[in-house]
């Protein structure tokens, strides 16, 4: 009789190691592989960002267009006499690219840049054909810009 009891104990120990429904034991391997793949992708994105940052992908033409938009926004806020830091040194409001569209002392005008034409860059100077609309009055003109302190700034129209 004692022999039968030891057999029953052996059967209980064996039952704990087998899964009764035919499933294989679970593995952590797929989770580790997924984590490694995610880390490699994230590392690739970070390296690409360091090697080719977005700022370096912006062309001078893009910067010039941005300077024109900034000038229009500043002129909308400040009128025909924008702050000195927004324009070239020696800027004269009477020869502004928006002269004739903005009245002296008037601020808050709705200024929209509707079109850009070709950009011509010659060293630290550039010209761009710009169509602007000020309170419904549309005008196309060649704007002059100067590059200084790593920024393009709008300058006066040349004297004709």
Tab-separated table of N, CA and C in Angstrom:
chain	number	residue	atom	x	y	z
A	1	UNK	N	0.804	-1.184	0.000
A	1	UNK	CA	0.000	0.000	0.000
A	1	UNK	C	0.846	1.247	0.000
A	2	UNK	N	1.890	1.184	0.698
A	2	UNK	CA	2.766	2.334	0.710
A	2	UNK	C	3.305	2.575	-0.686
A	3	UNK	N	3.500	1.538	-1.458
A	3	UNK	CA	4.002	1.664	-2.811
A	3	UNK	C	3.017	2.467	-3.649
A	4	UNK	N	1.723	2.283	-3.540
A	4	UNK	CA	0.700	3.003	-4.317
A	4	UNK	C	0.705	4.487	-4.028
A	5	UNK	N	0.989	4.869	-2.802
A	5	UNK	CA	1.000	6.275	-2.434
A	5	UNK	C	2.142	7.001	-3.107
A	6	UNK	N	3.284	6.374	-3.195
A	6	UNK	CA	4.403	7.039	-3.840
A	6	UNK	C	4.156	7.213	-5.330
A	7	UNK	N	3.413	6.303	-5.947
A	7	UNK	CA	3.088	6.462	-7.362
A	7	UNK	C	2.173	7.653	-7.582
A	8	UNK	N	1.212	7.866	-6.699
A	8	UNK	CA	0.285	8.996	-6.843
A	8	UNK	C	1.033	10.313	-6.720
A	9	UNK	N	2.004	10.372	-5.794
A	9	UNK	CA	2.795	11.599	-5.640
A	9	UNK	C	3.612	11.879	-6.881
A	10	UNK	N	4.149	10.863	-7.523
A	10	UNK	CA	4.925	11.016	-8.746
A	10	UNK	C	4.058	11.519	-9.882
A	11	UNK	N	2.839	11.123	-9.971
A	11	UNK	CA	1.926	11.551	-11.032
A	11	UNK	C	1.590	13.031	-10.884
A	12	UNK	N	1.427	13.516	-9.646
A	12	UNK	CA	1.113	14.933	-9.413
A	12	UNK	C	2.279	15.812	-9.821
A	13	UNK	N	3.495	15.389	-9.552
A	13	UNK	CA	4.666	16.171	-9.919
A	13	UNK	C	4.776	16.283	-11.434
A	14	UNK	N	4.474	15.209	-12.147
A	14	UNK	CA	4.569	15.171	-13.606
A	14	UNK	C	3.505	16.065	-14.251
A	15	UNK	N	2.338	16.135	-13.665
A	15	UNK	CA	1.231	16.921	-14.229
A	15	UNK	C	1.545	18.420	-14.218
A	16	UNK	N	2.328	18.895	-13.304
A	16	UNK	CA	2.657	20.322	-13.200
A	16	UNK	C	3.577	20.794	-14.312
A	17	UNK	N	4.350	19.925	-14.941
A	17	UNK	CA	5.297	20.340	-15.966
A	17	UNK	C	4.721	20.271	-17.366
A	18	UNK	N	3.655	19.557	-17.578
A	18	UNK	CA	3.050	19.459	-18.899
A	18	UNK	C	1.835	20.374	-18.954
A	19	UNK	N	1.659	21.036	-20.102
A	19	UNK	CA	0.430	21.810	-20.265
A	19	UNK	C	-0.593	20.869	-20.826
A	20	UNK	N	-1.712	20.823	-20.236
A	20	UNK	CA	-2.709	19.847	-20.586
A	20	UNK	C	-3.431	20.125	-21.892
A	21	UNK	N	-3.361	21.326	-22.467
A	21	UNK	CA	-4.150	21.619	-23.656
A	21	UNK	C	-3.318	21.666	-24.934
A	22	UNK	N	-2.126	21.203	-24.983
A	22	UNK	CA	-1.316	21.098	-26.187
A	22	UNK	C	-0.598	22.380	-26.586
A	23	UNK	N	-0.594	23.453	-25.793
A	23	UNK	CA	0.107	24.708	-26.112
A	23	UNK	C	1.590	24.554	-25.850
A	24	UNK	N	2.390	25.246	-26.717
A	24	UNK	CA	3.824	25.255	-26.467
A	24	UNK	C	4.122	26.307	-25.407
A	25	UNK	N	5.213	26.166	-24.710
A	25	UNK	CA	5.573	27.188	-23.710
A	25	UNK	C	5.821	28.542	-24.395
A	26	UNK	N	5.431	29.627	-23.753
A	26	UNK	CA	5.590	30.978	-24.315
A	26	UNK	C	7.047	31.419	-24.241
A	27	UNK	N	7.434	32.281	-25.277
A	27	UNK	CA	8.815	32.741	-25.348
A	27	UNK	C	8.846	34.277	-25.368
A	28	UNK	N	9.867	34.851	-24.830
A	28	UNK	CA	10.038	36.305	-24.808
A	28	UNK	C	10.778	36.807	-26.059
A	29	UNK	N	11.280	35.918	-26.880
A	29	UNK	CA	12.087	36.253	-28.060
A	29	UNK	C	11.405	37.256	-29.010
A	30	UNK	N	10.117	37.104	-29.389
A	30	UNK	CA	9.510	38.083	-30.304
A	30	UNK	C	9.493	39.503	-29.737
A	31	UNK	N	9.325	39.631	-28.440
A	31	UNK	CA	9.314	40.952	-27.811
A	31	UNK	C	10.700	41.591	-27.840
A	32	UNK	N	11.711	40.794	-27.635
A	32	UNK	CA	13.090	41.303	-27.682
A	32	UNK	C	13.431	41.734	-29.106
A	33	UNK	N	13.045	40.945	-30.104
A	33	UNK	CA	13.308	41.284	-31.508
A	33	UNK	C	12.593	42.586	-31.877
A	34	UNK	N	11.336	42.734	-31.464
A	34	UNK	CA	10.572	43.960	-31.756
A	34	UNK	C	11.222	45.175	-31.102
A	35	UNK	N	11.702	45.048	-29.883
A	35	UNK	CA	12.365	46.157	-29.188
A	35	UNK	C	13.659	46.550	-29.899
A	36	UNK	N	14.424	45.560	-30.358
A	36	UNK	CA	15.676	45.835	-31.073
A	36	UNK	C	15.388	46.543	-32.391
A	37	UNK	N	14.378	46.095	-33.140
A	37	UNK	CA	14.013	46.730	-34.412
A	37	UNK	C	13.570	48.173	-34.161
A	38	UNK	N	12.745	48.415	-33.153
A	38	UNK	CA	12.289	49.780	-32.828
A	38	UNK	C	13.476	50.674	-32.458
A	39	UNK	N	14.413	50.136	-31.684
A	39	UNK	CA	15.593	50.910	-31.295
A	39	UNK	C	16.448	51.249	-32.516
A	40	UNK	N	16.581	50.327	-33.453
A	40	UNK	CA	17.358	50.590	-34.670
A	40	UNK	C	16.695	51.670	-35.527
A	41	UNK	N	15.383	51.623	-35.660
A	41	UNK	CA	14.664	52.636	-36.436
A	41	UNK	C	14.812	54.001	-35.775
A	42	UNK	N	14.607	54.070	-34.477
A	42	UNK	CA	14.752	55.339	-33.748
A	42	UNK	C	16.178	55.869	-33.876
A	43	UNK	N	17.160	55.009	-33.757
A	43	UNK	CA	18.558	55.419	-33.922
A	43	UNK	C	18.824	55.962	-35.317
A	44	UNK	N	18.256	55.317	-36.340
A	44	UNK	CA	18.418	55.797	-37.721
A	44	UNK	C	17.810	57.169	-37.923
A	45	UNK	N	16.637	57.403	-37.346
A	45	UNK	CA	15.995	58.717	-37.457
A	45	UNK	C	16.835	59.788	-36.762
A	46	UNK	N	17.343	59.487	-35.585
A	46	UNK	CA	18.178	60.458	-34.860
A	46	UNK	C	19.465	60.774	-35.619
A	47	UNK	N	20.094	59.764	-36.158
A	47	UNK	CA	21.331	59.979	-36.920
A	47	UNK	C	21.048	60.796	-38.170
A	48	UNK	N	19.956	60.510	-38.868
A	48	UNK	CA	19.592	61.275	-40.065
A	48	UNK	C	19.328	62.739	-39.708
A	49	UNK	N	18.715	62.982	-38.566
A	49	UNK	CA	18.458	64.351	-38.120
A	49	UNK	C	19.736	65.106	-37.810
A	50	UNK	N	20.732	64.417	-37.288
A	50	UNK	CA	22.004	65.067	-36.974
A	50	UNK	C	22.831	65.314	-38.234
A	51	UNK	N	22.789	64.368	-39.154
A	51	UNK	CA	23.585	64.477	-40.371
A	51	UNK	C	23.012	65.532	-41.317
A	52	UNK	N	21.696	65.599	-41.447
A	52	UNK	CA	21.054	66.536	-42.373
A	52	UNK	C	19.912	67.263	-41.666
A	53	UNK	N	20.229	68.225	-40.768
A	53	UNK	CA	19.160	68.943	-40.077
A	53	UNK	C	18.299	69.742	-41.056
A	54	UNK	N	17.058	69.956	-40.686
A	54	UNK	CA	16.091	70.629	-41.548
A	54	UNK	C	16.563	72.031	-41.943
A	55	UNK	N	17.206	72.750	-41.026
A	55	UNK	CA	17.655	74.106	-41.334
A	55	UNK	C	18.588	74.146	-42.532
A	56	UNK	N	19.367	73.081	-42.709
A	56	UNK	CA	20.319	73.045	-43.819
A	56	UNK	C	19.647	72.705	-45.139
A	57	UNK	N	18.424	72.223	-45.096
A	57	UNK	CA	17.696	71.892	-46.311
A	57	UNK	C	16.957	73.103	-46.882
A	58	UNK	N	16.977	74.225	-46.180
A	58	UNK	CA	16.292	75.429	-46.628
A	58	UNK	C	17.222	76.190	-47.567
A	59	UNK	N	16.721	76.540	-48.747
A	59	UNK	CA	17.532	77.237	-49.738
A	59	UNK	C	17.519	78.738	-49.483
A	60	UNK	N	18.431	79.456	-50.143
A	60	UNK	CA	18.423	80.918	-50.049
A	60	UNK	C	17.119	81.483	-50.588
A	61	UNK	N	16.575	80.879	-51.621
A	61	UNK	CA	15.286	81.339	-52.158
A	61	UNK	C	14.186	81.236	-51.110
A	62	UNK	N	14.198	80.141	-50.330
A	62	UNK	CA	13.216	79.977	-49.246
A	62	UNK	C	13.414	81.048	-48.171
A	63	UNK	N	14.676	81.318	-47.846
A	63	UNK	CA	14.966	82.343	-46.828
A	63	UNK	C	14.546	83.735	-47.310
A	64	UNK	N	14.761	84.004	-48.589
A	64	UNK	CA	14.373	85.298	-49.157
A	64	UNK	C	12.854	85.444	-49.125
A	65	UNK	N	12.133	84.393	-49.519
A	65	UNK	CA	10.670	84.423	-49.461
A	65	UNK	C	10.197	84.627	-48.024
A	66	UNK	N	10.867	83.989	-47.078
A	66	UNK	CA	10.530	84.178	-45.661
A	66	UNK	C	10.768	85.604	-45.202
A	67	UNK	N	11.875	86.219	-45.666
A	67	UNK	CA	12.170	87.611	-45.303
A	67	UNK	C	11.103	88.553	-45.856
A	68	UNK	N	10.629	88.269	-47.070
A	68	UNK	CA	9.575	89.100	-47.669
A	68	UNK	C	8.290	88.968	-46.859
A	69	UNK	N	7.931	87.745	-46.490
A	69	UNK	CA	6.717	87.535	-45.672
A	69	UNK	C	6.848	88.227	-44.318
A	70	UNK	N	8.026	88.104	-43.689
A	70	UNK	CA	8.249	88.766	-42.397
A	70	UNK	C	8.121	90.277	-42.527
A	71	UNK	N	8.684	90.835	-43.620
A	71	UNK	CA	8.593	92.277	-43.848
A	71	UNK	C	7.130	92.700	-44.004
A	72	UNK	N	6.355	91.920	-44.749
A	72	UNK	CA	4.937	92.246	-44.938
A	72	UNK	C	4.189	92.204	-43.606
A	73	UNK	N	4.473	91.200	-42.797
A	73	UNK	CA	3.814	91.081	-41.495
A	73	UNK	C	4.217	92.240	-40.569
A	74	UNK	N	5.503	92.586	-40.577
A	74	UNK	CA	5.984	93.694	-39.759
A	74	UNK	C	5.386	95.015	-40.232
A	75	UNK	N	5.300	95.187	-41.556
A	75	UNK	CA	4.719	96.417	-42.102
A	75	UNK	C	3.236	96.510	-41.790
A	76	UNK	N	2.571	95.396	-41.718
A	76	UNK	CA	1.156	95.395	-41.337
A	76	UNK	C	0.997	95.890	-39.907
A	77	UNK	N	1.899	95.475	-39.047
A	77	UNK	CA	1.830	95.845	-37.633
A	77	UNK	C	2.315	97.276	-37.388
A	78	UNK	N	3.435	97.661	-38.045
A	78	UNK	CA	4.061	98.949	-37.741
A	78	UNK	C	3.823	100.020	-38.795
A	79	UNK	N	3.277	99.664	-39.928
A	79	UNK	CA	3.027	100.643	-40.977
A	79	UNK	C	4.223	100.822	-41.888
A	80	UNK	N	4.288	101.997	-42.510
A	80	UNK	CA	5.324	102.271	-43.520
A	80	UNK	C	6.727	102.387	-42.929
A	81	UNK	N	6.839	102.519	-41.624
A	81	UNK	CA	8.155	102.652	-40.980
A	81	UNK	C	8.399	101.476	-40.032
A	82	UNK	N	8.829	100.332	-40.580
A	82	UNK	CA	9.077	99.169	-39.722
A	82	UNK	C	10.305	99.392	-38.835
A	83	UNK	N	10.443	98.626	-37.762
A	83	UNK	CA	11.620	98.750	-36.887
A	83	UNK	C	12.913	98.515	-37.664
A	84	UNK	N	13.977	99.174	-37.232
A	84	UNK	CA	15.276	99.079	-37.925
A	84	UNK	C	15.789	97.652	-38.045
A	85	UNK	N	15.532	96.817	-37.032
A	85	UNK	CA	16.043	95.448	-37.081
A	85	UNK	C	15.312	94.584	-38.108
A	86	UNK	N	14.221	95.083	-38.673
A	86	UNK	CA	13.452	94.324	-39.656
A	86	UNK	C	13.878	94.617	-41.095
A	87	UNK	N	14.741	95.603	-41.287
A	87	UNK	CA	15.110	96.033	-42.641
A	87	UNK	C	16.618	96.245	-42.751
A	88	UNK	N	17.062	96.552	-43.979
A	88	UNK	CA	18.476	96.845	-44.226
A	88	UNK	C	18.887	98.127	-43.506
A	89	UNK	N	20.174	98.263	-43.219
A	89	UNK	CA	20.668	99.531	-42.684
A	89	UNK	C	20.411	100.653	-43.694
A	90	UNK	N	20.015	101.807	-43.208
A	90	UNK	CA	19.772	102.945	-44.080
A	90	UNK	C	18.437	102.894	-44.815
A	91	UNK	N	17.502	102.060	-44.342
A	91	UNK	CA	16.203	101.921	-44.986
A	91	UNK	C	15.447	103.247	-44.946
A	92	UNK	N	14.911	103.639	-46.095
A	92	UNK	CA	14.130	104.875	-46.212
A	92	UNK	C	12.688	104.480	-46.547
A	93	UNK	N	11.729	104.742	-45.667
A	93	UNK	CA	10.346	104.312	-45.895
A	93	UNK	C	9.745	104.789	-47.220
A	94	UNK	N	10.151	105.966	-47.703
A	94	UNK	CA	9.597	106.469	-48.968
A	94	UNK	C	9.982	105.587	-50.157
A	95	UNK	N	11.043	104.779	-49.998
A	95	UNK	CA	11.485	103.903	-51.094
A	95	UNK	C	11.260	102.432	-50.757
A	96	UNK	N	10.350	102.187	-49.818
A	96	UNK	CA	9.983	100.822	-49.427
A	96	UNK	C	9.328	100.111	-50.606
A	97	UNK	N	9.454	98.774	-50.679
A	97	UNK	CA	8.754	98.055	-51.742
A	97	UNK	C	7.232	98.188	-51.627
A	98	UNK	N	6.750	98.577	-50.460
A	98	UNK	CA	5.312	98.783	-50.272
A	98	UNK	C	4.922	100.262	-50.341
A	99	UNK	N	5.882	101.117	-50.712
A	99	UNK	CA	5.583	102.550	-50.840
A	99	UNK	C	4.471	102.727	-51.878
A	100	UNK	N	3.565	103.591	-51.597
A	100	UNK	CA	2.426	103.811	-52.476
A	100	UNK	C	1.237	102.944	-52.090
A	101	UNK	N	1.500	101.852	-51.391
A	101	UNK	CA	0.417	101.003	-50.907
A	101	UNK	C	0.121	101.277	-49.436
A	102	UNK	N	1.131	101.764	-48.705
A	102	UNK	CA	0.955	102.095	-47.285
A	102	UNK	C	1.061	103.602	-47.113
A	103	UNK	N	0.192	104.122	-46.290
A	103	UNK	CA	0.245	105.561	-45.994
A	103	UNK	C	1.046	105.773	-44.714
A	104	UNK	N	1.860	106.843	-44.648
A	104	UNK	CA	2.635	107.103	-43.430
A	104	UNK	C	1.731	107.212	-42.199
A	105	UNK	N	2.158	106.566	-41.124
A	105	UNK	CA	1.422	106.619	-39.862
A	105	UNK	C	0.270	105.635	-39.776
A	106	UNK	N	-0.073	104.989	-40.853
A	106	UNK	CA	-1.198	104.057	-40.866
A	106	UNK	C	-0.683	102.657	-40.527
A	107	UNK	N	-1.338	101.989	-39.581
A	107	UNK	CA	-0.950	100.630	-39.191
A	107	UNK	C	-2.174	99.718	-39.269
A	108	UNK	N	-1.928	98.433	-39.170
A	108	UNK	CA	-3.012	97.463	-39.140
A	108	UNK	C	-3.585	97.124	-40.511
A	109	UNK	N	-2.872	97.489	-41.571
A	109	UNK	CA	-3.351	97.154	-42.921
A	109	UNK	C	-3.248	95.654	-43.155
A	110	UNK	N	-4.153	95.144	-43.966
A	110	UNK	CA	-4.118	93.741	-44.352
A	110	UNK	C	-3.161	93.603	-45.537
A	111	UNK	N	-1.971	93.062	-45.287
A	111	UNK	CA	-0.957	92.897	-46.334
A	111	UNK	C	-0.792	91.410	-46.604
A	112	UNK	N	-0.974	91.044	-47.861
A	112	UNK	CA	-0.831	89.642	-48.247
A	112	UNK	C	0.138	89.544	-49.421
A	113	UNK	N	1.072	88.622	-49.314
A	113	UNK	CA	1.976	88.328	-50.425
A	113	UNK	C	1.296	87.216	-51.221
A	114	UNK	N	0.893	87.542	-52.445
A	114	UNK	CA	0.106	86.583	-53.222
A	114	UNK	C	0.938	85.739	-54.177
A	115	UNK	N	2.088	86.270	-54.640
A	115	UNK	CA	2.931	85.516	-55.582
A	115	UNK	C	4.395	85.905	-55.438
A	116	UNK	N	5.235	84.920	-55.703
A	116	UNK	CA	6.677	85.150	-55.797
A	116	UNK	C	7.112	84.803	-57.205
A	117	UNK	N	7.981	85.639	-57.754
A	117	UNK	CA	8.560	85.359	-59.064
A	117	UNK	C	9.959	84.816	-58.881
A	118	UNK	N	10.741	84.865	-59.939
A	118	UNK	CA	12.101	84.328	-59.849
A	118	UNK	C	12.990	85.146	-58.896
A	119	UNK	N	13.924	84.446	-58.290
A	119	UNK	CA	14.890	85.060	-57.377
A	119	UNK	C	16.231	85.143	-58.089
A	120	UNK	N	16.878	86.289	-58.012
A	120	UNK	CA	18.227	86.469	-58.551
A	120	UNK	C	19.141	86.798	-57.365
A	121	UNK	N	20.138	85.958	-57.130
A	121	UNK	CA	21.077	86.177	-56.028
A	121	UNK	C	22.429	86.508	-56.610
A	122	UNK	N	23.026	87.583	-56.104
A	122	UNK	CA	24.346	88.014	-56.542
A	122	UNK	C	25.163	88.340	-55.284
A	123	UNK	N	25.808	87.326	-54.726
A	123	UNK	CA	26.575	87.529	-53.498
A	123	UNK	C	25.662	87.815	-52.317
A	124	UNK	N	25.828	89.009	-51.719
A	124	UNK	CA	25.027	89.391	-50.556
A	124	UNK	C	23.781	90.175	-50.925
A	125	UNK	N	23.480	90.315	-52.198
A	125	UNK	CA	22.266	91.012	-52.614
A	125	UNK	C	21.389	90.066	-53.432
A	126	UNK	N	20.108	90.359	-53.417
A	126	UNK	CA	19.170	89.535	-54.168
A	126	UNK	C	17.976	90.380	-54.594
A	127	UNK	N	17.332	89.950	-55.656
A	127	UNK	CA	16.073	90.548	-56.076
A	127	UNK	C	15.059	89.426	-56.246
A	128	UNK	N	13.810	89.763	-56.029
A	128	UNK	CA	12.725	88.806	-56.206
A	128	UNK	C	11.494	89.575	-56.664
A	129	UNK	N	10.793	89.011	-57.602
A	129	UNK	CA	9.549	89.625	-58.060
A	129	UNK	C	8.439	89.193	-57.102
A	130	UNK	N	7.752	90.192	-56.530
A	130	UNK	CA	6.741	89.921	-55.511
A	130	UNK	C	5.434	90.607	-55.896
A	131	UNK	N	4.349	89.874	-55.776
A	131	UNK	CA	3.027	90.472	-55.930
A	131	UNK	C	2.425	90.569	-54.538
A	132	UNK	N	2.127	91.796	-54.133
A	132	UNK	CA	1.559	92.043	-52.807
A	132	UNK	C	0.187	92.671	-52.955
A	133	UNK	N	-0.642	92.409	-51.977
A	133	UNK	CA	-1.975	92.993	-51.955
A	133	UNK	C	-2.164	93.678	-50.610
A	134	UNK	N	-2.439	94.978	-50.651
A	134	UNK	CA	-2.655	95.758	-49.437
A	134	UNK	C	-4.076	96.304	-49.499
A	135	UNK	N	-4.907	95.827	-48.599
A	135	UNK	CA	-6.314	96.244	-48.532
A	135	UNK	C	-6.982	96.207	-49.902
A	136	UNK	N	-6.756	95.119	-50.646
A	136	UNK	CA	-7.400	94.923	-51.942
A	136	UNK	C	-6.655	95.509	-53.125
A	137	UNK	N	-5.628	96.332	-52.893
A	137	UNK	CA	-4.840	96.942	-53.973
A	137	UNK	C	-3.639	96.049	-54.271
A	138	UNK	N	-3.626	95.419	-55.447
A	138	UNK	CA	-2.550	94.493	-55.807
A	138	UNK	C	-1.494	95.196	-56.651
A	139	UNK	N	-0.222	94.857	-56.350
A	139	UNK	CA	0.900	95.480	-57.063
A	139	UNK	C	2.028	94.449	-57.190
A	140	UNK	N	2.647	94.393	-58.368
A	140	UNK	CA	3.807	93.530	-58.578
A	140	UNK	C	5.031	94.408	-58.748
A	141	UNK	N	6.082	94.082	-58.008
A	141	UNK	CA	7.312	94.881	-58.054
A	141	UNK	C	8.506	93.971	-57.790
A	142	UNK	N	9.673	94.454	-58.153
A	142	UNK	CA	10.917	93.760	-57.831
A	142	UNK	C	11.399	94.274	-56.483
A	143	UNK	N	11.566	93.364	-55.554
A	143	UNK	CA	12.037	93.718	-54.218
A	143	UNK	C	13.534	93.441	-54.142
A	144	UNK	N	14.246	94.280	-53.389
A	144	UNK	CA	15.686	94.149	-53.194
A	144	UNK	C	15.943	93.707	-51.765
A	145	UNK	N	16.884	92.781	-51.611
A	145	UNK	CA	17.235	92.281	-50.284
A	145	UNK	C	18.746	92.243	-50.127
A	146	UNK	N	19.189	92.318	-48.878
A	146	UNK	CA	20.597	92.286	-48.551
A	146	UNK	C	20.816	91.218	-47.484
A	147	UNK	N	21.890	90.452	-47.618
A	147	UNK	CA	22.216	89.385	-46.670
A	147	UNK	C	23.244	89.896	-45.677
A	148	UNK	N	22.865	89.930	-44.397
A	148	UNK	CA	23.821	90.324	-43.361
A	148	UNK	C	23.450	89.617	-42.066
A	149	UNK	N	24.458	89.312	-41.269
A	149	UNK	CA	24.262	88.598	-40.000
A	149	UNK	C	23.463	87.314	-40.198
A	150	UNK	N	23.748	86.604	-41.286
A	150	UNK	CA	23.125	85.317	-41.603
A	150	UNK	C	21.614	85.414	-41.838
A	151	UNK	N	21.136	86.612	-42.198
A	151	UNK	CA	19.711	86.812	-42.500
A	151	UNK	C	19.548	87.684	-43.733
A	152	UNK	N	18.480	87.427	-44.480
A	152	UNK	CA	18.115	88.292	-45.597
A	152	UNK	C	17.164	89.354	-45.069
A	153	UNK	N	17.413	90.612	-45.453
A	153	UNK	CA	16.558	91.731	-45.022
A	153	UNK	C	16.123	92.537	-46.241
A	154	UNK	N	14.883	93.000	-46.183
A	154	UNK	CA	14.336	93.813	-47.278
A	154	UNK	C	14.982	95.184	-47.265
A	155	UNK	N	15.320	95.674	-48.476
A	155	UNK	CA	15.966	96.979	-48.631
A	155	UNK	C	15.066	97.901	-49.453
A	156	UNK	N	15.551	99.111	-49.605
A	156	UNK	CA	14.858	100.098	-50.426
A	156	UNK	C	14.891	99.731	-51.891
A	157	UNK	N	13.907	100.236	-52.612
A	157	UNK	CA	13.922	100.128	-54.046
A	157	UNK	C	15.002	101.091	-54.560
A	158	UNK	N	15.707	100.725	-55.619
A	158	UNK	CA	16.721	101.644	-56.138
A	158	UNK	C	16.071	102.911	-56.708
A	159	UNK	N	16.829	103.985	-56.683
A	159	UNK	CA	16.336	105.254	-57.229
A	159	UNK	C	16.351	105.149	-58.747
A	160	UNK	N	15.231	105.488	-59.359
A	160	UNK	CA	15.141	105.397	-60.832
A	160	UNK	C	15.297	106.743	-61.468
